[in-house]
Coordinates of C-alpha atoms in Angstrom, one line a residue:
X122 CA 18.7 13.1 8.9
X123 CA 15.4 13.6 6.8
X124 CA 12.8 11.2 7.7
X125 CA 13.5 10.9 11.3
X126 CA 11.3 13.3 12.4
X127 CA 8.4 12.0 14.0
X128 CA 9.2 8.3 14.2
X129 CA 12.3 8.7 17.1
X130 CA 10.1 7.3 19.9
X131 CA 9.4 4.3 18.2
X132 CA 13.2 3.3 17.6
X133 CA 13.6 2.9 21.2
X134 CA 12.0 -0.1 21.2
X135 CA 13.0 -3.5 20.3
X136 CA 10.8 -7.0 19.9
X137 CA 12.0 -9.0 22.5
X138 CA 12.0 -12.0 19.7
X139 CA 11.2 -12.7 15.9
X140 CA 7.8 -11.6 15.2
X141 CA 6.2 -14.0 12.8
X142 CA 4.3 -12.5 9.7
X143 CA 1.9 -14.2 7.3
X144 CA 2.3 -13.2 3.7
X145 CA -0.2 -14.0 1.6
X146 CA 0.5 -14.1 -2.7
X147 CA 1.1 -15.3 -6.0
X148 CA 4.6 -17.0 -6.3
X149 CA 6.4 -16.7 -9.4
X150 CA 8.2 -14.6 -11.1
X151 CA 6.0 -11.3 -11.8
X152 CA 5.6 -8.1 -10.3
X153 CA 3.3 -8.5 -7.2
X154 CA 5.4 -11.8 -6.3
X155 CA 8.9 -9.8 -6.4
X156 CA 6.8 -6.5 -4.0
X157 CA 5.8 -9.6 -1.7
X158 CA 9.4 -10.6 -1.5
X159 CA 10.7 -7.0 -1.1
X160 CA 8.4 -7.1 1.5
X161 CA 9.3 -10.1 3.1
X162 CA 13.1 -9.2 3.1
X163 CA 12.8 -5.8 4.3
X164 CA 10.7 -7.1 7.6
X165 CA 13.4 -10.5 8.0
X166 CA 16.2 -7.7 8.4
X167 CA 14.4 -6.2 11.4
X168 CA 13.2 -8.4 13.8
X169 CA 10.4 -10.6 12.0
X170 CA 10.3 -13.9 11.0
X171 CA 7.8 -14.4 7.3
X172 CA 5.9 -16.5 6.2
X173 CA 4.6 -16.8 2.5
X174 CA 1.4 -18.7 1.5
X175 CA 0.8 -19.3 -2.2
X176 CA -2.3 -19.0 -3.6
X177 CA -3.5 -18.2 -7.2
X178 CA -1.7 -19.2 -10.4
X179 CA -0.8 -22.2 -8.8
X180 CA 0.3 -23.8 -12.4
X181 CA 3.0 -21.2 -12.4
X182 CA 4.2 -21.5 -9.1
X183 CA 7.8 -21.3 -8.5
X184 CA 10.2 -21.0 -5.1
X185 CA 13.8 -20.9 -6.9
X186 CA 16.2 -18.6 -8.3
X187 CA 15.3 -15.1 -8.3
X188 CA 12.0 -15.4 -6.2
X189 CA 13.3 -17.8 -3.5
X190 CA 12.2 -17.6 -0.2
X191 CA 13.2 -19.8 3.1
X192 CA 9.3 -20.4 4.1
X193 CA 6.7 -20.6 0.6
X194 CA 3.8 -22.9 1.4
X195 CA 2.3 -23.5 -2.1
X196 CA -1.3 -23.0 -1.4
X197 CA -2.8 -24.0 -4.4
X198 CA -5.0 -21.9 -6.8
X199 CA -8.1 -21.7 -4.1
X200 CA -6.7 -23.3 -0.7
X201 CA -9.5 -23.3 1.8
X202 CA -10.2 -21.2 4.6
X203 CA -9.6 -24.0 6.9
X204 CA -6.2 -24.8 5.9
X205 CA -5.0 -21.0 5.9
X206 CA -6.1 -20.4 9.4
X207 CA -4.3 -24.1 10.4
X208 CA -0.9 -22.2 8.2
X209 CA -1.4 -19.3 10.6
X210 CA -1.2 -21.1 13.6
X211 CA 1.4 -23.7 12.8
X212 CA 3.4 -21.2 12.4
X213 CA 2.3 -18.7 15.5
X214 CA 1.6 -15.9 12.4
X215 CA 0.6 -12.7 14.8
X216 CA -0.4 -10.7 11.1
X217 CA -1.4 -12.2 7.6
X218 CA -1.0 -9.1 5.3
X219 CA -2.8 -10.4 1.9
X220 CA -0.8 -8.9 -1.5
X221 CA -3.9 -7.9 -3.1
X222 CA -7.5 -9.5 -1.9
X223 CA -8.6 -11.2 -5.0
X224 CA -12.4 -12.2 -5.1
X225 CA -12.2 -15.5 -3.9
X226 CA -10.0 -14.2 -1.1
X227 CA -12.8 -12.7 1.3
X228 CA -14.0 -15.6 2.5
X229 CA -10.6 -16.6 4.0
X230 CA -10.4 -12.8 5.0
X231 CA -13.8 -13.2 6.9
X232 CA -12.8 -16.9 8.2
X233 CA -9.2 -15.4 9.7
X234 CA -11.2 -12.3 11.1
X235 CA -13.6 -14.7 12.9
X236 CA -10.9 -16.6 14.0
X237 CA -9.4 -13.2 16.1
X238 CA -6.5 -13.3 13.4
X239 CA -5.6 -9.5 12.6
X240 CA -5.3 -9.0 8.7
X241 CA -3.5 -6.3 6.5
X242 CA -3.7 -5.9 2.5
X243 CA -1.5 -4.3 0.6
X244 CA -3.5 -3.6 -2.8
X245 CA -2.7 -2.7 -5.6
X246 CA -5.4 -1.0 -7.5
X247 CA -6.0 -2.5 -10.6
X248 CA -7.5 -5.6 -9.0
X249 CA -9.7 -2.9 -6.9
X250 CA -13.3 -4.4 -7.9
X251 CA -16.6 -1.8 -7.3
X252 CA -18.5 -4.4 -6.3
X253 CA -16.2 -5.5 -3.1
X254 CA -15.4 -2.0 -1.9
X255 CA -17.6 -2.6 0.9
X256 CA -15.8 -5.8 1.7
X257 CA -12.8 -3.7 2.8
X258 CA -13.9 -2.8 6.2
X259 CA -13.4 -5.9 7.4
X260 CA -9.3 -5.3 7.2
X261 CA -7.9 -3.8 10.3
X262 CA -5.0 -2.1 8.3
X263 CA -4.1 -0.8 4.6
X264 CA -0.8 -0.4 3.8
X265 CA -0.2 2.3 0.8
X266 CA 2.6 2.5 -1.3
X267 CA 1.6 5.8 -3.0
X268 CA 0.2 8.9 -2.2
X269 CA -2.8 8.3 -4.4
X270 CA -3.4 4.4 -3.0
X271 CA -3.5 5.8 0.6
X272 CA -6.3 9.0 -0.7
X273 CA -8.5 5.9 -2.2
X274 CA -8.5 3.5 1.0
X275 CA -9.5 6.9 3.3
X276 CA -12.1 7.5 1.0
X277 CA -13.3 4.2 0.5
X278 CA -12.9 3.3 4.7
X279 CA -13.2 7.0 6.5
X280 CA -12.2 5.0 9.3
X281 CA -9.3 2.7 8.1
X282 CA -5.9 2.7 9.7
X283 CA -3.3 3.5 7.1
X284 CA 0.2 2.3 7.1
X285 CA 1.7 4.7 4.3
X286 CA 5.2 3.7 2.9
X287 CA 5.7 4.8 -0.7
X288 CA 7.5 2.1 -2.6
X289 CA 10.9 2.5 -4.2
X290 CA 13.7 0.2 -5.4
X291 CA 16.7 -1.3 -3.4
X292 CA 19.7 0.5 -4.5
X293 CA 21.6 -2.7 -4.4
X294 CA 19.1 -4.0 -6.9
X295 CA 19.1 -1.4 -9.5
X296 CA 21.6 0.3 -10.8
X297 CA 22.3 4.3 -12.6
X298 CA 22.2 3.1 -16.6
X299 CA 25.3 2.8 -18.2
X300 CA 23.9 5.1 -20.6
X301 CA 24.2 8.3 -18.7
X302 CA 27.4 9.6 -20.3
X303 CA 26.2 8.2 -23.8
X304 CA 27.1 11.1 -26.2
X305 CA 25.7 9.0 -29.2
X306 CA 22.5 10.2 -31.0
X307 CA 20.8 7.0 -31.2
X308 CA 18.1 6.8 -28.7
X309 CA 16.8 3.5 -27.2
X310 CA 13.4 2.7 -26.3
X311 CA 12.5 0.0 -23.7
X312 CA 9.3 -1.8 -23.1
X313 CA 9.0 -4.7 -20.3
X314 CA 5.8 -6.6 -21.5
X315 CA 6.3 -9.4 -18.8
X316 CA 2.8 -11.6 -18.9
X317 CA 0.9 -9.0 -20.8
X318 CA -1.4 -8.9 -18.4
X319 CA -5.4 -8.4 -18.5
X320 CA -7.1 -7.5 -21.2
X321 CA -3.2 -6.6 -22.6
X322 CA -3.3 -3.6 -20.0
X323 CA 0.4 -2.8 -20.6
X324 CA -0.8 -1.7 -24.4
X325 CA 2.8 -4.4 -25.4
X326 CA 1.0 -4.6 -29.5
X327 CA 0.7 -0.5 -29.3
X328 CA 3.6 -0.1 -28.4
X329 CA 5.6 -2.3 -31.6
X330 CA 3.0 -0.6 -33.7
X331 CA 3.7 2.7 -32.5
X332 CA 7.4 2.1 -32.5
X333 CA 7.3 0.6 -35.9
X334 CA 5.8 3.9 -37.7
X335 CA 7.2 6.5 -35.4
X336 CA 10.3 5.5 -34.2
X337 CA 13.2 7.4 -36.4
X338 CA 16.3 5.4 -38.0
X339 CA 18.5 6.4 -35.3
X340 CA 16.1 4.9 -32.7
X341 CA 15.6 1.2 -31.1
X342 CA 13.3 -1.0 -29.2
X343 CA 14.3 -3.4 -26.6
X344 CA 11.2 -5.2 -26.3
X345 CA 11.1 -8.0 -23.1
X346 CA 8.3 -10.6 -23.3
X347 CA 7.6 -12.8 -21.4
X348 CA 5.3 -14.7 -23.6
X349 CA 5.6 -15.5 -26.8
X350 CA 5.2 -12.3 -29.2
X351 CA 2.5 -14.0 -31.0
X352 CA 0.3 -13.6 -28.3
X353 CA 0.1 -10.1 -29.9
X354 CA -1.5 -10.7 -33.1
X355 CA -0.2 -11.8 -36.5
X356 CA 0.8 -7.8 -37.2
X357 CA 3.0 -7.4 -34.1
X358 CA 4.7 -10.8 -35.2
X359 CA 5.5 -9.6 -38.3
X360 CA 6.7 -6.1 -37.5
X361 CA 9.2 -7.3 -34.9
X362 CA 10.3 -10.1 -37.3
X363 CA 10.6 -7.6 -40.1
X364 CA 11.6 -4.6 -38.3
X365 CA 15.6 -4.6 -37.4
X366 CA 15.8 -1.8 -34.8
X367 CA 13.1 -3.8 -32.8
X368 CA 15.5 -6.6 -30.4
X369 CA 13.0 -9.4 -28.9
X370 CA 14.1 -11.0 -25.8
X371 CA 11.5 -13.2 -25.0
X372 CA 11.2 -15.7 -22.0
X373 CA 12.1 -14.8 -18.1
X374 CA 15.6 -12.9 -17.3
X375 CA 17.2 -13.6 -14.7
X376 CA 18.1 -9.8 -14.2
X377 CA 15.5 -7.4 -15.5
X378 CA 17.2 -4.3 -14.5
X379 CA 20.2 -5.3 -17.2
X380 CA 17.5 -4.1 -19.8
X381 CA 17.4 -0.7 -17.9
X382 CA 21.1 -0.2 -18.0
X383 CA 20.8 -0.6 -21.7
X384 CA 17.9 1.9 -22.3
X385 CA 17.3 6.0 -22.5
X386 CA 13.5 6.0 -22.6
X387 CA 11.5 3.3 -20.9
X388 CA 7.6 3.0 -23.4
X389 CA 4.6 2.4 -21.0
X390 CA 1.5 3.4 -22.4
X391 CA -0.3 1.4 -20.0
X392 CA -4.3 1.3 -19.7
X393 CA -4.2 0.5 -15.7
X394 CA -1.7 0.2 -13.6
X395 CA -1.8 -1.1 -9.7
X396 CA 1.7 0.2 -8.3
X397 CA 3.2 1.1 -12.1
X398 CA 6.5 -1.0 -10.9
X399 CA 8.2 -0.7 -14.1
X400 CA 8.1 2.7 -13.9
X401 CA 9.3 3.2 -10.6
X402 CA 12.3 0.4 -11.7
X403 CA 12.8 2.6 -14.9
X404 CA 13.2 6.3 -12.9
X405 CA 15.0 4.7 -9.9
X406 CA 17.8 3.3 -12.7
X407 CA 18.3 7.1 -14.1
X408 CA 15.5 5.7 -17.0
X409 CA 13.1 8.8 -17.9
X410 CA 9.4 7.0 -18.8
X411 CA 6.9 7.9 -21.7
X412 CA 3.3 7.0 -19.4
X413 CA -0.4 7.3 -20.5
X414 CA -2.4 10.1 -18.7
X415 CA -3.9 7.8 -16.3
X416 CA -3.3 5.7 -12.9
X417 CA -1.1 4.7 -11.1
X418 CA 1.5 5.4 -14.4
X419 CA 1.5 9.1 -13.4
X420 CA 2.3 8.6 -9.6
X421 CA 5.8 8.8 -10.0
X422 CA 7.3 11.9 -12.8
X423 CA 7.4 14.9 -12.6
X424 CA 5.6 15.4 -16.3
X425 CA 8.5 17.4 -18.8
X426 CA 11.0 16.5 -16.2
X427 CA 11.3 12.8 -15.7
X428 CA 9.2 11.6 -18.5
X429 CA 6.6 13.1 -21.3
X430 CA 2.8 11.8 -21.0
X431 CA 0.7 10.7 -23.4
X432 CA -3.1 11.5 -24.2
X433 CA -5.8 8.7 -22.7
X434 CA -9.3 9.0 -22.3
X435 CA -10.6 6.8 -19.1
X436 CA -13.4 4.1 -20.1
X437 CA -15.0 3.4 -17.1
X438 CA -16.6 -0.3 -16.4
X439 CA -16.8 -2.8 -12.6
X440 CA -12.8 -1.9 -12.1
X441 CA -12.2 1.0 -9.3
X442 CA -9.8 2.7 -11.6
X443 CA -10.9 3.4 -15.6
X444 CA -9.1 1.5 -18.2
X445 CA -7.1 4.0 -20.7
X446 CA -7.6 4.2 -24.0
X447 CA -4.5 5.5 -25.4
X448 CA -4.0 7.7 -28.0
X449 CA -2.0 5.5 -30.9
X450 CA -1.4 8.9 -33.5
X451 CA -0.4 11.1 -30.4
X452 CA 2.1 7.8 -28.8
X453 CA 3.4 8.0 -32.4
X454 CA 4.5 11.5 -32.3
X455 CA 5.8 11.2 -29.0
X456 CA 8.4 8.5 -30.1
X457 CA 9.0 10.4 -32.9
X458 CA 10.1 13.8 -31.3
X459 CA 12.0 11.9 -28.7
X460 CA 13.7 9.9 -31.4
X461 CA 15.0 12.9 -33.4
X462 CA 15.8 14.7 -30.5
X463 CA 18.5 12.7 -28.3
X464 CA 19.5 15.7 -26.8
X465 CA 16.0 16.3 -25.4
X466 CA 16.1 12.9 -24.1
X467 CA 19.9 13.2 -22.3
X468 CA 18.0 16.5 -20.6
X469 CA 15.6 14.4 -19.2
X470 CA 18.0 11.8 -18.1
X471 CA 19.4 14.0 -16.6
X472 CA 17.0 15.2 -14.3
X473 CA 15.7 11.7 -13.5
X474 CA 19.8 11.3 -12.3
X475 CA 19.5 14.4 -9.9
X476 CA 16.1 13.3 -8.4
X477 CA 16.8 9.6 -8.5
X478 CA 16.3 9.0 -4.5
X479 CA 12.8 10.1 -5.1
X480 CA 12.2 6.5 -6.4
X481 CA 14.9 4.6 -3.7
X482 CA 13.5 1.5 -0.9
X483 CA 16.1 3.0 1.7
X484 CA 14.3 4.9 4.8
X485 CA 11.0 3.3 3.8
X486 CA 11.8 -0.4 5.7
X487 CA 13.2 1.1 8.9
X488 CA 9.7 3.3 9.2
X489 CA 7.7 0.4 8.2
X490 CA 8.8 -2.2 10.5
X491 CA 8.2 0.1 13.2
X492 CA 5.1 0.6 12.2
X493 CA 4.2 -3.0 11.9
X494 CA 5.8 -3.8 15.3
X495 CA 3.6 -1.6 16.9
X496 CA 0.3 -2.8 15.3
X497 CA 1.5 -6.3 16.3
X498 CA 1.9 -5.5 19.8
X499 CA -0.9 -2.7 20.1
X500 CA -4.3 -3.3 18.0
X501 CA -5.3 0.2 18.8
X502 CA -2.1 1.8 17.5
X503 CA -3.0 5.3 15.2
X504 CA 0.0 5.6 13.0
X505 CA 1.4 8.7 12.7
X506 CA 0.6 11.6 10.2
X507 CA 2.4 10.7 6.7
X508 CA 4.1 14.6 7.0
X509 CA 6.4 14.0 10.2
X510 CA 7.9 11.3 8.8
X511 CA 8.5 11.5 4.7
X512 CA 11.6 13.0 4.2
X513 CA 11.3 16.6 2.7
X514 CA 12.4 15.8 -0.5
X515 CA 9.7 13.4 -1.2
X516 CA 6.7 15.7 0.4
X517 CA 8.3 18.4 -2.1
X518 CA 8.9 15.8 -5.3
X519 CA 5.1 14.8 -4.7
X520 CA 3.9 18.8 -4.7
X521 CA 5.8 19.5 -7.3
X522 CA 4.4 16.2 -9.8
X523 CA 0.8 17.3 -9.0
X524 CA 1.2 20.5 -9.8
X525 CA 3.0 18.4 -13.4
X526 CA 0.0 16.5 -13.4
X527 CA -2.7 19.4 -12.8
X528 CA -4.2 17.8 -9.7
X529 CA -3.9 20.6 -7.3

């Protein structure tokens, strides 16, 4: 079976008990929280026992429903290093992988590290700041959820172990969208605005703007907010309360992948992404994505296959990756050709429906956990290269959107 070469060895050995792992994370209902807890699940299924600590956010913090775990320790919005190395022990923690080292996280970094704790991130990049890039060798391992995350860590550490896994979405969690047969010409456009986050990076006012003066009388817009739309200006407010093919949810779902199931185009125009988890939730439900020309949106289409990208210039400032100014007049054309054309769009559904396991969590956890249980019970351990143990399809999917992307 693909992916199996390479990592046989290591499945003929088993933990003689539960291996506890420290996860360390926001903890409510937003994307890093829900990759901490897909995290957390895949590594309880084989042999390891987690742990999550809360930190940041702390007014939003939240164990129930959707992002319940057995063991959340709610850390607080700064807990001190003191009391996370006291969590580690308590709880005989052999790893603390951090989801994301904010700033004021390197001092409990250092204080674990000095403590002979071993300490993984997983990072997304948006949160990647210039100024700490030198803080980064003091973590023993990275682990990488796209090709592109894993070329920036061994660039940033030459010598840094790399755990690569690229991410993808339990098939039991999403589902193909109900609107793959769909022989109707109205087309629906989907945008997930969640928190907004920084500086609006997920473009949410562009994107009703955009809609709202390109957006054809056969099209609609499912917007998702998770804060109130007037967060986005008096304009936006009025547009979506004025506008009848724009539909407002607003507040937390309980299932955010009911919103795919209803859509044919998923909008994110995005001026920085860290992982780009709506776009991998959008392609992995048969959802083709319109992206900005920038990262991590174009990690995961193949551009004129699984999605269409739109112009961006990068504006460069103390973040790692640029922030993208996106082109409003060229996003407007875009949702205008794709609304007048729903036959277009069913082409690129389906071809996101053909390639759809490109963007599936099902070999990844088996590989990672034996990955992890041999860092935990070797410090010296040199994972293997990432090309004996992708499956083929993903090493060819990968070629094939660089070449999309003119990156080779």
């Amino acid at each position: 079976q693909e992916g199996d070469q390479g990592i046989a060895a290591m499945q003929n050995r088993t933990a003689s008990s539960l291996m506890d792992v420290g996860i360390v994370s926001i903890w409510h209902e937003r994307g890093i929280s829900f990759q901490a807890l897909q995290l957390a699940r895949t590594l309880d299924a084989e042999g390891f026992r987690t742990h999550i600590l809360s930190r940041w956010e702390s007014s939003r913090f939240s164990n129930a429903g959707a992002i319940h775990h057995p063991r959340v320790t709610n850390g607080g919005d700064d807990p001190a290093p003191s009391d996370v190395l006291s969590w580690v022990r308590a709880n005989d923690i052999r790893l603390v992988i951090f989801m994301e080292v904010h700033p004021r996280d390197w001092k409990r970094v250092e204080h674990l590290k000095k403590n002979g704790v071993r300490v993984a991130c997983y990072e997304n990049l948006d949160i990647l700041r210039k100024e700490h890039l030198s803080d980064y060798g003091l973590i023993d391992w990275f682990l990488c959820h796209t090709f592109y995350s894993s070329e920036v860590f061994r660039k940033i550490c030459p010598d840094s172990r790399i755990l690569f896994v690229p991410w993808g979405i339990p098939s039991g969690v999403c589902r193909p969208s109900g609107r793959g047969g769909d022989t109707t010409d109205e087309v629906r456009f989907l945008h997930v605005g969640g928190w907004g986050g920084i500086n609006n990076r997920k473009n949410t006012d562009m994107v009703i703007r955009a809609f709202h003066e390109g957006g054809s009388g056969n099209s609609r817009l499912l917007l998702y907010s998770q804060v109130p739309i007037e967060k986005y200006g008096r304009e936006c407010e009025k547009i979506v309360s004025s506008d009848k093919r724009i539909e407002l949810y607003e507040g937390t779902v309980d299932d955010i992948f009911s919103a795919y199931g209803e859509a044919d185009v998923l909008l994110w125009p995005s001026k920085r992404e860290g992982l780009g988890l709506p776009v991998v939730e959008a392609l992995a439900s048969g959802v083709p994505v319109v992206i900005s020309d920038g990262y991590m949106m174009k990690q995961w289409p193949v551009a004129g296959e699984h999605g269409v990208v739109c112009p961006a210039t990068p504006r460069h400032g103390q973040m790692y990756l640029p922030e993208m100014d996106v082109d409003f007049d060229a996003l407007i054309r875009l949702i205008r050709s794709l609304s007048e054309d729903p036959d277009k769009v069913r082409k690129l559904r389906t071809n996101v429906a053909r390639d759809r396991r490109v963007w599936l969590w099902n070999w990844q956890g088996r590989v990672l956990c034996e990955m992890l249980k041999s860092v935990i019970e070797d410090g010296d351990y040199e994972p293997p290269e990432y090309h004996t143990y992708l499956p083929r399809y993903v090493l060819e999917h990968e070629k094939k959107r660089r070449a999309s992307m003119n990156e080779d």
